[in-house]
Coordinates of C-alpha atoms and ligand atoms in Angstrom, one line a residue:
M244 CA 106.0 134.1 66.0
T245 CA 108.6 133.5 68.7
H246 CA 108.4 135.7 71.7
T247 CA 111.4 137.2 73.5
R248 CA 110.8 137.7 77.2
T249 CA 112.0 141.0 78.8
A250 CA 114.9 140.6 81.3
D251 CA 112.6 140.5 84.3
G252 CA 110.3 138.1 82.6
D253 CA 107.4 140.5 83.0
A254 CA 106.3 141.0 79.4
T255 CA 107.3 140.1 75.9
P256 CA 108.0 143.0 73.5
A257 CA 104.6 142.3 72.0
E258 CA 102.9 142.5 75.4
F259 CA 104.9 145.7 76.3
W260 CA 104.0 147.5 73.0
D261 CA 100.4 146.3 72.9
A262 CA 99.9 147.7 76.4
R263 CA 101.7 150.9 75.4
Y264 CA 99.5 151.4 72.4
A265 CA 96.4 150.5 74.3
E266 CA 97.0 153.3 76.8
R267 CA 95.5 155.8 74.2
D268 CA 93.5 155.7 71.0
Q269 CA 96.4 157.3 69.2
I270 CA 100.0 157.5 70.4
W271 CA 101.8 159.2 67.5
S272 CA 101.0 162.3 65.5
G273 CA 99.4 160.6 62.5
E274 CA 101.8 162.5 60.3
P275 CA 104.7 160.9 58.4
N276 CA 108.1 161.4 59.8
T277 CA 109.8 164.6 58.6
I278 CA 113.0 162.9 57.6
L279 CA 111.2 160.2 55.7
V280 CA 109.3 162.8 53.7
R281 CA 112.4 164.9 53.1
E282 CA 114.6 162.0 52.1
T283 CA 112.3 160.0 49.9
T284 CA 110.2 162.5 48.1
A285 CA 112.6 162.6 45.2
L286 CA 112.9 158.8 44.9
P287 CA 110.9 157.0 42.3
P288 CA 108.2 154.8 43.9
G289 CA 109.0 151.1 44.2
T290 CA 108.9 148.6 47.0
A291 CA 109.4 149.8 50.6
L292 CA 109.8 148.1 53.9
D293 CA 108.9 150.1 57.1
L294 CA 110.4 148.5 60.2
G295 CA 108.5 149.3 63.5
C296 CA 105.7 151.0 61.5
G297 CA 103.6 151.8 64.6
E298 CA 100.2 153.2 63.7
G299 CA 101.2 153.4 60.0
A300 CA 101.6 157.0 59.2
D301 CA 104.8 156.5 57.2
A302 CA 103.5 153.5 55.4
V303 CA 100.2 155.2 54.4
W304 CA 102.1 158.3 53.2
L305 CA 104.5 156.2 51.1
A306 CA 101.6 154.2 49.6
G307 CA 99.9 157.4 48.8
R308 CA 102.9 158.3 46.7
G309 CA 102.8 155.1 44.8
W310 CA 105.0 152.8 46.8
R311 CA 104.1 149.2 47.5
V312 CA 104.8 149.0 51.2
T313 CA 105.5 146.1 53.6
A314 CA 105.0 147.5 57.1
T315 CA 105.8 145.5 60.1
D316 CA 105.5 145.9 63.9
V317 CA 105.5 143.6 66.9
S318 CA 102.2 145.2 68.2
R319 CA 98.9 143.8 67.1
V320 CA 97.2 146.9 68.4
A321 CA 99.4 149.2 66.3
L322 CA 98.9 147.1 63.2
E323 CA 95.2 147.2 63.6
R324 CA 95.4 151.0 63.6
A325 CA 97.7 151.0 60.6
A326 CA 95.3 148.8 58.7
R327 CA 92.4 151.2 59.6
H328 CA 94.5 154.3 58.5
A329 CA 95.5 152.6 55.2
A330 CA 91.8 151.7 54.5
D331 CA 90.7 155.3 55.4
A332 CA 93.4 156.7 53.0
G333 CA 92.3 154.3 50.2
V334 CA 95.7 152.6 50.0
A335 CA 95.0 149.3 51.8
D336 CA 95.8 147.4 48.6
R337 CA 99.3 148.9 48.6
V338 CA 100.2 148.2 52.2
D339 CA 101.0 144.7 53.4
L340 CA 101.0 144.7 57.2
Q341 CA 103.0 141.9 58.8
R342 CA 103.4 141.1 62.4
H343 CA 107.0 140.3 63.4
D344 CA 109.1 140.4 66.5
L345 CA 112.1 141.5 64.6
A346 CA 114.3 139.8 67.1
A347 CA 112.9 136.5 65.9
S348 CA 111.7 137.0 62.3
F349 CA 112.0 139.4 59.4
P350 CA 109.9 140.1 56.4
A351 CA 111.0 138.3 53.3
G352 CA 112.1 140.0 50.1
A353 CA 114.3 142.8 48.8
Y354 CA 113.1 146.4 48.7
D355 CA 113.9 149.6 47.0
L356 CA 113.6 151.4 50.3
V357 CA 114.1 150.1 53.8
S358 CA 113.1 152.6 56.5
A359 CA 113.7 152.3 60.2
Q360 CA 112.2 155.4 61.9
F361 CA 112.8 155.6 65.6
L362 CA 113.1 151.9 66.0
H363 CA 113.8 152.2 69.7
S364 CA 112.3 150.1 72.4
P365 CA 112.5 150.0 76.2
A366 CA 111.7 146.3 75.8
P367 CA 114.5 144.1 74.5
L368 CA 115.4 144.8 70.9
P369 CA 118.6 143.6 69.2
R370 CA 118.7 146.8 67.2
E371 CA 122.1 146.3 65.6
E372 CA 121.2 142.9 64.3
V373 CA 117.8 144.1 63.1
L374 CA 119.5 147.0 61.2
R375 CA 122.0 144.6 59.6
A376 CA 119.0 142.5 58.4
A377 CA 117.5 145.8 57.2
A378 CA 120.6 146.5 55.1
A379 CA 120.6 143.0 53.7
A380 CA 117.0 143.5 52.6
V381 CA 117.9 146.6 50.4
A382 CA 117.8 145.7 46.7
P383 CA 120.7 146.8 44.5
G384 CA 120.2 150.5 43.8
G385 CA 117.9 150.8 46.8
T386 CA 118.0 153.1 49.9
L387 CA 118.4 152.4 53.6
L388 CA 117.1 155.2 55.8
I389 CA 117.6 155.0 59.6
T390 CA 116.5 157.8 61.9
G391 CA 116.9 157.7 65.6
H392 CA 116.9 160.0 68.6
A393 CA 120.2 161.5 69.5
G394 CA 119.3 161.8 73.2
P395 CA 116.5 161.4 75.6
P396 CA 113.7 164.0 75.7
P397 CA 113.9 166.8 78.2
W398 CA 110.8 165.5 79.9
E399 CA 112.2 162.0 80.5
H400 CA 110.7 161.7 83.9
D401 CA 107.3 163.3 83.0
H402 CA 104.8 160.6 82.1
D403 CA 101.9 163.0 81.8
D404 CA 102.7 163.7 78.2
E405 CA 99.5 164.2 76.3
H406 CA 101.2 165.8 73.3
A407 CA 104.5 164.0 72.8
Q408 CA 104.9 162.3 69.4
H409 CA 107.8 159.9 69.5
D410 CA 109.2 159.3 72.8
Q411 CA 106.8 158.9 75.6
H412 CA 108.8 156.3 77.6
D413 CA 112.0 156.3 79.5
H414 CA 115.1 156.1 77.4
H415 CA 117.3 155.0 80.3
D416 CA 117.8 151.6 78.9
V417 CA 117.6 152.6 75.2
D418 CA 120.8 152.7 73.2
L419 CA 120.9 155.9 71.2
P420 CA 123.9 155.6 68.9
T421 CA 125.4 158.3 66.6
P422 CA 125.0 158.0 62.8
E423 CA 128.7 157.0 62.7
E424 CA 128.1 154.3 65.3
V425 CA 125.1 153.0 63.4
L426 CA 127.1 152.9 60.2
A427 CA 129.9 151.0 61.9
S428 CA 127.5 148.5 63.4
L429 CA 126.1 147.7 60.0
R430 CA 129.4 146.1 59.0
L431 CA 128.8 146.8 55.3
P432 CA 131.2 145.4 52.8
D433 CA 133.6 147.8 51.1
G434 CA 132.6 149.2 47.8
E435 CA 129.0 148.2 47.8
W436 CA 127.3 151.1 49.5
E437 CA 127.3 154.9 49.2
V438 CA 126.8 157.0 52.3
Q439 CA 124.4 159.8 51.2
L440 CA 123.7 161.4 54.5
S441 CA 125.1 161.0 58.0
E442 CA 123.9 163.9 60.2
E443 CA 122.2 165.2 63.3
H444 CA 118.9 166.9 62.5
P445 CA 117.1 169.3 64.7
R446 CA 113.3 168.7 64.9
V447 CA 110.6 170.7 66.7
Q448 CA 107.9 168.8 68.5
N449 CA 105.4 169.6 71.2
G450 CA 106.4 168.6 74.7
P451 CA 104.2 167.3 77.4
D452 CA 102.9 170.7 78.2
G453 CA 102.1 171.4 74.6
R454 CA 104.9 173.8 74.1
P455 CA 107.4 173.2 71.3
V456 CA 110.8 171.8 72.1
T457 CA 113.7 171.1 69.8
R458 CA 114.9 167.5 69.7
T459 CA 117.9 166.2 67.8
D460 CA 117.6 163.2 65.6
N461 CA 120.4 161.1 64.0
V462 CA 119.9 160.3 60.3
L463 CA 121.8 157.8 58.2
K464 CA 120.9 157.4 54.5
L465 CA 122.7 154.8 52.5
R466 CA 122.4 153.7 48.9
R467 CA 123.2 150.2 47.9
L468 CA 125.2 150.5 44.6
P469 CA 123.6 148.7 41.6
A470 CA 125.0 145.3 41.0
Ligands
SAM83 C1 109.3 154.5 69.0 S1 108.1 153.6 68.0 C2 108.3 154.3 66.4 C3 107.1 154.0 65.6 C4 107.1 154.7 64.2 N1 108.2 154.1 63.4 C5 107.2 156.2 64.2 O1 108.3 156.7 63.9 O2 106.3 156.8 64.7 C6 108.9 152.0 67.9 C7 108.1 151.0 67.2 O3 108.8 149.8 67.1 C8 108.0 148.7 67.4 N2 108.9 147.6 67.9 C9 109.5 147.6 69.1 N3 110.2 146.4 69.3 C10 109.9 145.7 68.2 C11 110.3 144.4 67.7 N4 111.0 143.6 68.5 N5 109.8 143.9 66.6 C12 109.0 144.7 65.8 N6 108.6 145.9 66.1 C13 109.1 146.4 67.3 C14 107.0 149.2 68.5 O4 105.9 148.4 68.6 C15 106.8 150.6 68.0 O5 105.7 150.7 67.1

């Protein structure tokens, strides 16, 4: 795997995220993302690709519903946790975990569902290029689901964030585009895709002090028209 160094040369994205995950036994909630559940429950199970799968909650949930999931992340620590969760859930045979720095390599194949849930990184990440590769990996008739934060969390400067789920690091250098901006950046050919959803979605999560706060997520759901 090729490594991209951060601008200051301190750490590669892999080193950054391995260190981030190693800070605690569990970083995320362990629950699948709300939007993923809402937007894929009605889809017939097929093949799925989860980009930036983290500790594997989405991949395990999809596999539990019959999907054959390829889940990828740059962090070895995260992938080890995802493997453990898949085994615990009895779906290890339906989850193929692959380590990629998506700036340098991308899982092979075409998928009925390609999901990028909060694929944000304070370490360098060419997100637009990765999302274009994500669109290219959607099989005819398949779905591309991209969810991202609409803005930084209210506790941006608070790092004592025991209970946060998705955003425990600064977003100062993280690009947080609108769904329309994401759609434009995909540069999709005319007539080949249907925009099924492009919206802002409020979501309640626990803040650093354990009290619920409402965050806004950007959601883009596209269907590649059958060939
Ligand atoms: C904000 S987390 C989201 C994790 C998960 N999708 C979720 O919703 O809980 C971003 C994830 O992207 C991964 N990531 C960041 N840069 C990456 C890269 N260049 N290649 C692959 N994965 C990357 C991180 O390791 C991390 O697991």
